[in-house]
Coordinates of C-alpha atoms in Angstrom, one line a residue:
M567 CA 67.5 26.0 73.4
A568 CA 71.1 25.2 74.1
S569 CA 73.8 27.7 74.2
V570 CA 77.0 26.7 72.3
T571 CA 80.4 27.0 73.9
S572 CA 82.5 29.0 71.5
L573 CA 85.8 27.8 70.2
T574 CA 87.4 30.8 71.9
A575 CA 85.9 29.8 75.3
S576 CA 86.9 26.1 74.7
V577 CA 90.5 27.0 73.9
H578 CA 90.7 29.6 76.7
Q579 CA 89.6 27.0 79.3
R580 CA 92.1 24.4 78.1
L581 CA 94.9 26.9 78.3
A582 CA 93.9 28.3 81.7
D583 CA 93.8 24.7 83.1
A584 CA 97.3 24.0 81.6
L585 CA 98.6 27.3 83.0
S586 CA 97.3 26.5 86.5
A587 CA 98.9 23.1 86.4
A588 CA 102.2 24.4 85.2
L589 CA 102.3 27.3 87.6
P590 CA 99.9 26.4 90.6
E591 CA 100.7 29.7 92.4
A592 CA 99.2 31.7 89.5
G593 CA 95.7 30.5 90.5
S594 CA 93.1 31.0 87.7
A595 CA 95.3 32.8 85.2
D596 CA 94.1 34.6 82.1
P597 CA 96.0 33.3 79.0
L598 CA 95.0 36.5 77.1
L599 CA 93.7 34.7 74.0
R600 CA 92.9 36.6 70.8
R601 CA 92.5 36.0 67.1
S602 CA 95.7 36.1 65.2
E603 CA 97.0 36.3 61.6
R604 CA 99.8 33.8 62.3
A605 CA 97.4 31.0 63.4
D606 CA 93.8 30.8 64.5
F607 CA 94.6 32.2 67.9
Q608 CA 97.5 33.6 69.9
A609 CA 97.9 33.6 73.7
N610 CA 100.2 36.2 75.2
G611 CA 99.3 35.9 78.9
I612 CA 102.4 33.8 79.7
L613 CA 104.8 36.7 79.5
A614 CA 103.2 38.7 82.3
L615 CA 102.7 35.6 84.4
A616 CA 106.3 34.5 84.0
K617 CA 107.5 38.0 84.9
K618 CA 105.4 37.9 88.1
A619 CA 106.6 34.4 89.0
K620 CA 110.2 35.3 88.0
A621 CA 110.2 32.3 85.6
N622 CA 111.6 32.1 82.0
P623 CA 108.5 32.8 79.8
R624 CA 109.6 30.5 77.0
E625 CA 110.2 27.6 79.4
L626 CA 106.8 28.2 81.0
A627 CA 105.2 28.3 77.6
T628 CA 106.8 24.9 76.8
Q629 CA 105.5 23.4 80.0
V630 CA 102.0 24.7 79.2
V631 CA 102.1 23.1 75.7
E632 CA 103.1 19.8 77.2
R633 CA 100.0 19.7 79.4
I634 CA 97.6 20.3 76.4
T635 CA 95.9 17.4 74.6
T636 CA 95.7 18.0 70.9
G637 CA 93.5 16.3 68.4
D638 CA 89.8 17.0 69.2
V639 CA 89.7 20.9 69.3
I640 CA 93.3 22.0 69.2
K641 CA 95.1 20.7 66.1
D642 CA 98.4 22.3 66.8
I643 CA 100.0 24.6 69.4
E644 CA 103.5 26.0 69.2
V645 CA 105.7 28.4 71.2
S646 CA 106.8 31.5 69.3
G647 CA 109.0 34.5 70.1
P648 CA 109.6 35.2 73.8
G649 CA 106.7 33.0 74.9
F650 CA 103.6 33.5 72.8
L651 CA 101.5 30.5 71.9
N652 CA 100.2 30.1 68.4
I653 CA 97.1 27.8 68.3
T654 CA 95.4 26.1 65.3
I655 CA 91.9 24.6 65.6
T656 CA 90.9 21.3 63.9
D657 CA 88.6 21.5 60.9
R658 CA 86.2 19.0 62.6
A659 CA 85.9 21.2 65.7
I660 CA 84.9 24.2 63.6
T661 CA 82.3 22.4 61.6
E662 CA 80.8 20.6 64.7
N663 CA 80.6 23.9 66.5
L664 CA 78.8 25.5 63.6
A665 CA 76.4 22.5 63.3
E666 CA 75.4 23.0 67.0
R667 CA 74.7 26.7 66.2
Y668 CA 72.8 25.7 63.1
A669 CA 70.6 23.3 65.1
D670 CA 69.6 26.1 67.6
G671 CA 67.1 27.9 65.5
D672 CA 67.1 31.7 65.7
R673 CA 69.3 31.9 68.7
L674 CA 72.2 30.4 66.8
G675 CA 73.7 29.0 70.1
V676 CA 74.0 32.5 71.6
P677 CA 74.0 32.1 75.4
F678 CA 71.8 34.2 77.7
T679 CA 73.6 36.5 80.1
E680 CA 74.7 34.9 83.4
H681 CA 73.2 37.5 85.7
P682 CA 70.3 39.2 83.9
G683 CA 68.8 42.3 85.5
T684 CA 66.3 44.9 84.7
T685 CA 67.4 47.8 82.5
V686 CA 65.3 50.9 82.0
I687 CA 66.3 52.5 78.8
D688 CA 65.2 56.1 78.0
Y689 CA 65.3 56.9 74.3
A690 CA 63.3 58.4 71.5
Q691 CA 62.1 61.6 73.3
P692 CA 60.3 63.9 70.9
N693 CA 58.5 67.1 72.1
V694 CA 54.7 67.5 72.0
A695 CA 53.4 69.9 69.4
K696 CA 56.8 70.1 67.8
E697 CA 58.2 68.7 64.5
M698 CA 60.7 65.8 64.9
H699 CA 64.0 66.9 63.2
V700 CA 67.3 65.2 62.3
G701 CA 68.4 65.6 66.0
H702 CA 65.8 63.1 67.1
L703 CA 67.1 60.4 64.8
R704 CA 70.0 59.1 66.8
S705 CA 68.3 58.7 70.1
A706 CA 65.6 56.6 68.5
V707 CA 67.8 54.4 66.3
I708 CA 70.6 53.8 68.9
G709 CA 68.0 53.2 71.7
D710 CA 66.0 50.7 69.6
A711 CA 69.1 48.7 68.7
V712 CA 70.3 48.5 72.3
V713 CA 66.8 47.4 73.5
Q714 CA 66.7 44.6 70.9
I715 CA 70.3 43.4 71.8
L716 CA 69.7 43.5 75.6
E717 CA 66.4 41.5 75.2
F718 CA 68.1 39.0 73.0
V719 CA 70.8 38.2 75.6
G720 CA 68.1 37.8 78.3
E721 CA 68.0 41.1 80.1
T722 CA 64.5 42.4 81.2
V723 CA 64.1 45.7 79.4
V724 CA 61.7 48.5 80.3
R725 CA 61.4 51.1 77.5
R726 CA 60.7 54.7 78.5
H727 CA 60.1 57.5 76.0
H728 CA 60.5 60.7 78.1
I729 CA 58.6 63.0 75.8
G730 CA 58.5 66.8 76.3
D731 CA 54.9 67.2 77.3
W732 CA 55.0 69.8 80.0
G733 CA 56.1 73.4 80.6
T734 CA 55.1 77.0 80.2
Q735 CA 54.6 76.9 76.4
F736 CA 51.4 74.8 77.0
G737 CA 49.7 77.8 78.6
M738 CA 49.9 79.7 75.3
L739 CA 48.6 76.7 73.3
I740 CA 45.8 75.8 75.7
Q741 CA 44.6 79.4 75.9
Y742 CA 44.6 79.7 72.1
L743 CA 42.6 76.4 71.7
D744 CA 40.2 77.6 74.4
E745 CA 39.5 80.7 72.4
H746 CA 39.4 78.8 69.0
P747 CA 37.9 75.5 70.1
H748 CA 37.7 73.8 66.7
E749 CA 41.4 74.2 65.6
L750 CA 42.3 70.6 66.3
D751 CA 39.0 69.0 65.1
H752 CA 39.4 66.3 62.4
K753 CA 37.2 66.2 59.3
D754 CA 38.0 62.5 58.7
A755 CA 38.2 59.7 61.2
E756 CA 41.6 58.7 59.8
V757 CA 44.2 61.4 60.2
T758 CA 47.8 61.0 58.8
G759 CA 50.8 62.0 60.8
E760 CA 51.5 64.8 58.3
E761 CA 48.0 66.3 58.8
A762 CA 48.3 66.0 62.6
M763 CA 51.7 67.8 62.5
S764 CA 50.5 70.5 60.1
N765 CA 47.5 71.2 62.4
L766 CA 49.8 71.5 65.4
D767 CA 52.3 73.6 63.5
R768 CA 49.7 76.1 62.3
L769 CA 48.2 76.4 65.8
Y770 CA 51.6 76.9 67.4
K771 CA 52.6 79.6 65.0
T772 CA 49.3 81.5 65.4
A773 CA 49.3 81.2 69.2
R774 CA 52.9 82.4 69.2
K775 CA 52.0 85.5 67.2
F776 CA 49.2 86.4 69.6
F777 CA 51.5 85.7 72.6
D778 CA 54.2 88.1 71.3
S779 CA 51.8 90.9 70.2
D780 CA 48.9 90.9 72.6
E781 CA 49.7 91.6 76.2
E782 CA 46.2 90.6 77.4
F783 CA 46.5 87.2 75.7
K784 CA 49.9 86.8 77.2
T785 CA 48.5 87.4 80.7
R786 CA 45.6 84.9 80.1
A787 CA 48.2 82.3 78.8
R788 CA 50.4 82.6 81.9
R789 CA 47.3 82.1 84.1
R790 CA 46.7 78.9 82.1
V791 CA 50.1 77.6 83.1
V792 CA 49.1 77.9 86.8
D793 CA 45.8 76.1 86.0
L794 CA 47.7 73.3 84.2
Q795 CA 50.1 72.8 87.1
A796 CA 47.2 72.8 89.5
G797 CA 45.5 70.0 87.5
E798 CA 42.4 72.1 86.6
P799 CA 40.2 69.5 84.7
K800 CA 39.3 71.7 81.7
T801 CA 42.9 72.8 81.2
L802 CA 44.1 69.2 81.5
A803 CA 41.6 68.0 78.9
A804 CA 42.9 70.7 76.4
W805 CA 46.5 69.7 77.2
Q806 CA 45.6 66.0 76.5
K807 CA 44.3 67.0 73.0
F808 CA 47.8 68.3 72.2
V809 CA 49.4 65.1 73.5
D810 CA 47.0 62.9 71.5
E811 CA 47.4 64.9 68.3
S812 CA 51.2 64.8 68.7
K813 CA 51.2 61.0 69.2
I814 CA 49.4 60.5 65.9
Y815 CA 52.4 62.3 64.3
F816 CA 55.1 60.6 66.4
Y817 CA 53.8 57.1 65.7
S818 CA 53.7 57.8 62.0
V819 CA 57.4 58.8 62.1
F820 CA 58.4 55.8 64.2
D821 CA 56.4 53.6 61.8
K822 CA 58.3 55.0 58.9
L823 CA 61.5 54.2 60.9
D824 CA 60.2 50.6 61.2
M825 CA 60.2 50.9 65.0
E826 CA 57.7 49.7 67.5
I827 CA 56.8 52.4 70.1
R828 CA 54.1 51.2 72.6
D829 CA 51.7 53.7 74.2
A830 CA 52.4 52.3 77.7
D831 CA 56.1 53.1 77.4
V832 CA 55.5 56.8 76.7
V833 CA 55.9 58.4 80.1
G834 CA 56.6 62.1 79.5
E835 CA 57.7 64.8 81.8
S836 CA 54.1 65.1 83.1
G837 CA 54.3 61.5 84.4
Y838 CA 56.5 62.6 87.3
N839 CA 54.6 65.8 88.3
D840 CA 53.2 64.2 91.5
M841 CA 56.7 63.3 92.7
L842 CA 58.4 66.7 92.2
D843 CA 57.5 68.2 95.6
E844 CA 58.6 65.1 97.5
T845 CA 61.8 64.8 95.5
C846 CA 62.7 68.4 96.5
R847 CA 61.7 67.8 100.1
L848 CA 63.8 64.6 100.4
L849 CA 66.8 66.4 98.9
E850 CA 66.5 69.4 101.2
E851 CA 65.9 67.3 104.4
S852 CA 68.9 65.1 103.7
G853 CA 71.1 68.2 103.1
V854 CA 71.9 67.1 99.5
A855 CA 70.3 70.3 98.2
V856 CA 70.5 73.7 99.8
R857 CA 68.8 77.1 99.4
S858 CA 70.8 79.6 97.4
D859 CA 69.3 83.0 96.4
G860 CA 65.9 81.5 97.0
A861 CA 66.5 78.5 94.7
L862 CA 67.0 74.9 95.8
C863 CA 70.5 73.9 94.5
V864 CA 73.0 71.0 94.6
F865 CA 76.7 72.1 94.4
F866 CA 79.7 70.2 93.1
D867 CA 83.4 70.8 93.8
D868 CA 84.4 70.0 90.2
V869 CA 81.6 71.9 88.3
K870 CA 82.4 75.6 87.9
G871 CA 81.2 78.2 85.4
P872 CA 83.5 80.4 83.2
D873 CA 83.9 82.8 86.1
G874 CA 85.4 80.1 88.3
N875 CA 82.4 80.0 90.7
P876 CA 80.5 76.8 91.4
T877 CA 77.7 76.1 88.9
P878 CA 74.9 74.3 90.8
L879 CA 72.2 71.9 89.6
I880 CA 69.0 73.9 90.2
V881 CA 66.2 71.6 91.4
K882 CA 63.6 74.2 92.2
K883 CA 63.8 77.8 90.9
S884 CA 63.4 80.8 93.2
D885 CA 59.9 81.5 91.7
G886 CA 58.8 78.0 92.9
G887 CA 58.9 76.4 89.4
Y888 CA 60.7 73.1 88.8
G889 CA 63.6 72.6 86.5
Y890 CA 64.5 69.6 84.3
A891 CA 66.6 68.3 87.2
A892 CA 63.6 67.8 89.5
T893 CA 61.8 65.7 86.7
D894 CA 64.9 63.7 86.0
L895 CA 65.6 62.9 89.6
S896 CA 61.9 61.9 90.2
A897 CA 62.2 59.6 87.1
I898 CA 65.3 58.0 88.8
R899 CA 63.3 57.4 92.0
D900 CA 60.5 55.9 90.0
R901 CA 62.7 53.6 87.9
V902 CA 64.8 52.4 90.8
F903 CA 62.1 51.9 93.5
N904 CA 58.9 51.2 91.4
L905 CA 60.4 49.5 88.3
K906 CA 63.2 47.8 90.3
A907 CA 65.9 48.7 87.8
S908 CA 69.4 47.4 88.1
A909 CA 70.6 49.6 85.3
L910 CA 69.4 53.0 83.9
V911 CA 70.5 53.9 80.4
Y912 CA 69.8 57.3 78.9
V913 CA 70.3 57.7 75.1
V914 CA 70.8 61.4 75.1
D915 CA 72.8 64.0 73.1
A916 CA 76.4 64.4 74.3
R917 CA 75.8 68.1 74.9
Q918 CA 73.7 67.1 77.9
S919 CA 76.5 65.2 79.5
L920 CA 77.2 67.7 82.3
H921 CA 73.5 67.8 83.3
F922 CA 73.3 64.0 83.6
K923 CA 76.7 63.8 85.4
M924 CA 75.2 66.2 88.0
V925 CA 71.8 64.4 88.2
F926 CA 73.5 61.0 88.7
E927 CA 75.8 62.3 91.4
T928 CA 72.8 64.0 93.2
A929 CA 70.9 60.7 93.0
R930 CA 73.9 58.9 94.5
R931 CA 74.3 61.4 97.3
A932 CA 70.5 61.0 98.1
G933 CA 71.0 57.2 98.2
W934 CA 68.7 56.5 95.2
L935 CA 71.5 55.2 93.1
S936 CA 73.7 52.6 94.8
D937 CA 76.4 50.1 93.9
D938 CA 73.5 47.8 92.9
V939 CA 72.2 50.2 90.3
K940 CA 74.3 51.7 87.6
A941 CA 73.3 54.8 85.6
H942 CA 74.8 55.4 82.2
Q943 CA 74.3 58.1 79.7
L944 CA 74.8 56.6 76.2
A945 CA 75.8 60.0 74.8
F946 CA 75.7 60.5 71.1
G947 CA 77.3 63.0 68.7
T948 CA 75.8 65.3 66.1
V949 CA 74.5 64.4 62.6
L950 CA 76.6 66.5 60.2
G951 CA 76.0 67.5 56.6
K952 CA 78.5 66.6 53.8
D953 CA 80.3 69.9 54.6
G954 CA 81.1 68.6 58.1
K955 CA 78.8 71.2 59.8
P956 CA 75.6 70.4 61.7
F957 CA 73.0 69.2 59.2
K958 CA 70.7 72.1 58.2
T959 CA 68.6 73.2 55.2
R960 CA 70.0 75.8 52.8
E961 CA 67.9 78.4 54.7
G962 CA 69.6 77.4 57.9
E963 CA 66.6 75.5 59.3
T964 CA 66.8 72.2 61.1
I965 CA 66.0 69.4 58.7
R966 CA 62.6 67.6 59.3
L967 CA 63.1 63.9 60.0
V968 CA 60.3 62.9 57.7
D969 CA 61.8 64.6 54.7
L970 CA 65.1 62.9 55.4
L971 CA 63.6 59.5 55.6
D972 CA 61.5 60.0 52.5
E973 CA 64.5 61.0 50.5
A974 CA 66.4 58.0 51.7
I975 CA 63.5 55.7 50.6
D976 CA 63.3 57.5 47.2
R977 CA 67.1 57.0 46.6
A978 CA 67.1 53.4 47.7
T979 CA 64.0 52.6 45.6
A980 CA 65.9 53.9 42.5
V981 CA 68.9 51.6 43.4
V982 CA 66.5 48.6 43.8
R983 CA 64.7 49.4 40.6
E984 CA 67.9 49.3 38.6
K985 CA 68.4 45.7 39.4
A986 CA 64.7 44.7 39.7
E987 CA 64.3 43.4 36.2
K988 CA 67.2 41.0 36.5
V989 CA 65.8 39.5 39.7
G990 CA 62.2 39.7 38.5
L991 CA 60.7 41.9 41.3
S992 CA 57.1 43.1 41.1
E993 CA 56.3 46.8 41.6
Q994 CA 55.1 46.0 45.1
E995 CA 58.4 44.3 45.9
I996 CA 60.4 47.2 44.5
E997 CA 58.5 49.6 46.8
E998 CA 58.8 47.4 49.8
N999 CA 62.5 46.7 49.3
G1000 CA 63.1 50.4 48.6
R1001 CA 61.7 51.1 52.1
Y1002 CA 63.7 48.4 53.7
V1003 CA 66.9 49.5 52.0
G1004 CA 66.4 53.2 52.5
I1005 CA 65.5 53.0 56.2
G1006 CA 68.2 50.3 56.7
A1007 CA 70.8 52.6 55.1
V1008 CA 69.9 55.5 57.5
K1009 CA 70.0 53.2 60.6
Y1010 CA 73.2 51.5 59.6
A1011 CA 75.1 54.7 58.9
D1012 CA 74.1 55.8 62.4
L1013 CA 74.8 52.5 64.1
S1014 CA 78.1 51.7 62.4
T1015 CA 79.7 54.8 63.9
S1016 CA 80.6 54.8 67.6
A1017 CA 77.6 56.7 69.2
V1018 CA 79.7 59.4 70.8
R1019 CA 81.2 60.5 67.5
D1020 CA 79.6 62.9 65.0
Y1021 CA 78.9 61.4 61.6
K1022 CA 78.2 62.8 58.1
F1023 CA 74.8 62.2 56.6
D1024 CA 75.6 61.3 53.0
L1025 CA 72.8 59.5 51.2
D1026 CA 74.9 58.7 48.1
Q1027 CA 77.3 56.8 50.3
M1028 CA 74.6 55.2 52.4
V1029 CA 72.8 53.6 49.5
S1030 CA 76.0 52.5 47.7
L1031 CA 76.4 48.8 47.0
N1032 CA 80.1 49.0 47.8
G1033 CA 81.7 49.7 51.1
D1034 CA 80.5 49.5 54.7
T1035 CA 76.8 50.0 54.1
S1036 CA 73.6 48.1 55.0
V1037 CA 72.9 47.6 51.3
Y1038 CA 76.1 45.6 51.0
L1039 CA 74.9 43.4 53.9
Q1040 CA 71.4 43.1 52.5
Y1041 CA 72.7 42.0 49.1
A1042 CA 75.0 39.5 50.8
Y1043 CA 71.9 38.0 52.4
A1044 CA 69.8 38.1 49.2
R1045 CA 72.6 36.5 47.2
I1046 CA 72.7 33.5 49.7
Q1047 CA 68.9 33.1 49.4
S1048 CA 69.3 33.0 45.6
I1049 CA 71.9 30.2 45.9
L1050 CA 69.7 28.2 48.3
R1051 CA 66.8 28.6 45.8
K1052 CA 69.0 27.3 42.9
A1053 CA 70.3 24.3 45.0
G1054 CA 67.4 22.1 43.8
E1055 CA 67.6 18.8 45.6
A1056 CA 70.8 19.6 47.5
R1057 CA 70.3 20.6 51.1
P1058 CA 72.5 22.3 53.7
V1059 CA 74.1 19.5 55.8
A1060 CA 77.2 19.8 58.0
H1061 CA 80.0 17.3 57.2
P1062 CA 82.6 17.4 60.0
E1063 CA 84.8 14.8 58.3
L1064 CA 85.6 17.2 55.4
E1065 CA 88.8 19.3 55.3
L1066 CA 88.2 23.1 55.1
V1067 CA 90.0 25.4 52.8
P1068 CA 91.3 28.7 54.3
A1069 CA 88.2 30.8 53.1
E1070 CA 85.8 28.3 54.7
R1071 CA 87.9 28.3 58.0
E1072 CA 87.9 32.1 58.2
L1073 CA 84.2 32.3 57.6
G1074 CA 83.6 29.5 60.2
L1075 CA 85.8 31.0 62.9
H1076 CA 84.0 34.4 62.4
L1077 CA 80.5 32.8 62.7
D1078 CA 81.7 31.3 66.0
R1079 CA 82.3 34.8 67.4
F1080 CA 78.6 35.9 67.1
G1081 CA 77.7 35.2 70.7
E1082 CA 80.8 36.7 72.1
T1083 CA 80.3 39.9 70.0
L1084 CA 76.7 40.2 71.3
A1085 CA 77.9 39.8 74.9
E1086 CA 80.4 42.6 74.4
V1087 CA 77.9 44.9 72.7
A1088 CA 75.3 44.4 75.4
E1089 CA 77.9 44.9 78.2
G1090 CA 79.1 48.3 76.8
Y1091 CA 75.9 49.4 75.0
E1092 CA 78.0 49.5 71.8
P1093 CA 75.9 48.6 68.7
H1094 CA 78.6 49.8 66.4
K1095 CA 80.6 46.7 67.3
L1096 CA 77.7 44.5 66.0
A1097 CA 77.6 46.5 62.8
S1098 CA 81.4 46.0 62.4
Y1099 CA 81.0 42.2 63.0
L1100 CA 78.3 41.9 60.4
Y1101 CA 80.3 43.9 57.8
Q1102 CA 83.3 41.6 58.4
L1103 CA 81.0 38.6 58.0
A1104 CA 79.7 39.9 54.6
S1105 CA 83.3 40.7 53.5
L1106 CA 84.5 37.1 54.5
L1107 CA 81.5 35.8 52.5
T1108 CA 82.6 37.7 49.4
T1109 CA 86.1 36.2 49.8
F1110 CA 84.5 32.8 50.2
Y1111 CA 82.5 33.2 46.9
D1112 CA 85.7 34.2 45.1
K1113 CA 87.6 31.1 46.3
C1114 CA 84.9 28.4 46.7
Q1115 CA 82.2 27.4 44.3
V1116 CA 79.1 26.3 46.1
L1117 CA 76.9 24.7 43.4
S1118 CA 79.4 23.1 41.0
D1119 CA 79.0 19.8 39.1
D1120 CA 82.7 19.2 39.9
N1121 CA 82.0 19.2 43.7
A1122 CA 81.2 15.9 45.5
P1123 CA 77.6 16.0 46.9
E1124 CA 78.9 16.2 50.5
L1125 CA 81.0 19.3 49.6
V1126 CA 78.0 21.0 48.1
E1127 CA 76.0 20.2 51.2
N1128 CA 78.7 21.5 53.5
R1129 CA 79.1 24.7 51.6
L1130 CA 75.3 25.2 51.5
F1131 CA 75.3 24.7 55.3
L1132 CA 78.1 27.3 55.7
V1133 CA 76.3 30.0 53.6
D1134 CA 72.9 29.2 55.1
L1135 CA 74.3 29.7 58.6
T1136 CA 76.0 32.9 57.4
A1137 CA 72.6 34.1 56.1
R1138 CA 70.8 33.3 59.3
T1139 CA 73.5 35.2 61.3
L1140 CA 73.3 38.2 59.0
H1141 CA 69.5 38.1 59.3
Q1142 CA 69.5 37.9 63.1
G1143 CA 72.3 40.4 63.5
M1144 CA 70.6 43.0 61.2
A1145 CA 67.3 42.4 62.9
L1146 CA 68.9 43.3 66.3
L1147 CA 70.0 46.6 64.6
G1148 CA 66.4 47.2 63.5
I1149 CA 67.2 46.5 59.8
R1150 CA 65.3 44.1 57.5
T1151 CA 66.9 41.7 55.1
P1152 CA 64.8 41.2 51.9
E1153 CA 64.8 37.7 50.4
R1154 CA 65.3 39.0 46.9
L1155 CA 67.1 42.2 45.9

C-alpha cells in the first residue's frame, strides 16, 4: 500500500520552495493554492506575503515563476492581475498520478492520517422498549458514515451505542411482567423485529394503563425502581428481558438500514451505574459541583434561564436520584481513562447542544478533558416533511422508522423495475437492487445536507434519477460496469504519452482530489463534503460521456484503453466513496 502524493500537494510544495527562495524572510510560506476556472490551479498567497514584506506583489510573483522548473508536473505558470499565479499541469502528470492510484487497490492512493489517535464515537442511541422513529435516523446514518471514513484514514475507532436502558419507567414494566410472567415469552425460536416490538409495545401500553389507574400498582412499581437501582437479582433478570427483546428489534432495524451494530459496542446508560457515585464525589470534592437546594449542581456564568438567573447542570437531584449529566460525565471518564480516547464525538440532536456544552465544560473543569482530548458534539438538525414542518403522520404521531424505510424500498423497487427488462434483471436482482437504491436514497439525502441543517424528507426527489441523489451516482457506477463488460478484449491501461481533451483532464483532476477530500471530511466530521465530491464526480463523468466516446472503432486502441482506465478508476472511486457513506453500488441497474 503506497499513498500517492496528490497533484495539489506536488504543486503546493514547488511553489512554497520557490517562494522561500525568492523571499527567504517569509520562512515556510503558504502559496494559498486552489482549483481555478482560468487554469488548473491558482495561487493567491503572494499578495499577502508581498504586503507583509513591503514588496511589489507582481515583481515577487515574477521572481517565484523564474524559480520554478516546468515540464514534468507544471506545464505552464503565468502571472495574472496584481500578482496571482495561474498554473496548468501536464497531461502526463495527470495520467501518471491516476495510474499510481489505480495500482493501489481499494485504497486508491489515499494516505493514512499522519497522527492517528483513538476516537470514541457515540451514535445510534435508541431507547429500550420503545419504537424507533424518524428522529433516530440521522444519528445512525451520520454516525455510521463518520465511523467508516475515520477508520479508512487510519484512526482507531471505538463505537458506542448509548441506548436508553435505565430509569424510573422500568419499575412499571418490570412490576407488570412480574405479575404477568408470560407476556414476553416466544412461541417460535425465531422472532422477527416487528414481533419483538409489538410484544414490547403491547406490554408498555397495558402497564401504563395500570400505572395511571391503580394506585397500589403504582406503589409496587415505584418500589421496583429502588430494587432495580440496588441491583436486586430477580429485578435485574426481568430488566434484562426487556433489553434482550428490544435488541431483537433494534438489530432488525439496523439490518434494514444496512448497518453493522455489534453487541459489544452497545453500552447503555446502565453501563455507567457503578461510576455515578464516584463521579459525583469527585466533582463535589474538587469544588466543581456545589450543593444548591439539596441538589448537586455545576454553575456557569454564561448559562442563564429566561428569568436571568443561572441555570445549573444538575448532576444529582435533591431526592438522591441521578440525572443524565451524571451518566454522561461517567461515560467521559470511562472513555478517556479506560478506552484511552484522544477524541470523543457525540452524534446527537442539535436541541441537546446546551446540555453537552455544560457537560464538556464540567469535564474540563474536573480535569477529565484536557488539551490532549477533544470532545465534539456532531449536532444534527431535524427531519422535516414536504411542508417544512417536523415530519409527522396525518394524526400528528411521530413516524415509525421501519415504515419510512419500507416505503423507500417500495418506491425504489418500482423505479428499478421500470428499467429492469432493458438490463435483463431477474426478480431477485430487482428486489435486491430495490433495497440498495431505497436505503441508499434515504442515507444520501441525509448525508448530502450539512448535518446541522434541517432537511426535507421527500421520497419522490430521493429516488429520482436526476439531480443530486444517490440513484444518480449508482446509475453512473452501473453504466461504467456496462461499458467494461462490453469492452471485449480491450482492457483499462494508462497511456501517459497521450494528450488529454478538456473533459478527460477535468475528470482526472477531480479523481486526484479524493484523498484530500477524505482528509478534510475526517478532520471536520463532515460527510456532506464527501457526498458533494461524489456528485461532482458523477457529473464530470456525464460530461465526459457527452464529449468522449470510450468504445469506438474510430479510436486508436491505446485511446480506448486509456479511456477505459479513466472510467474504471472513476467507478472504483465512486464505489469506495459510496461505501464510506454506507451506500451500495449495484453492478447492473
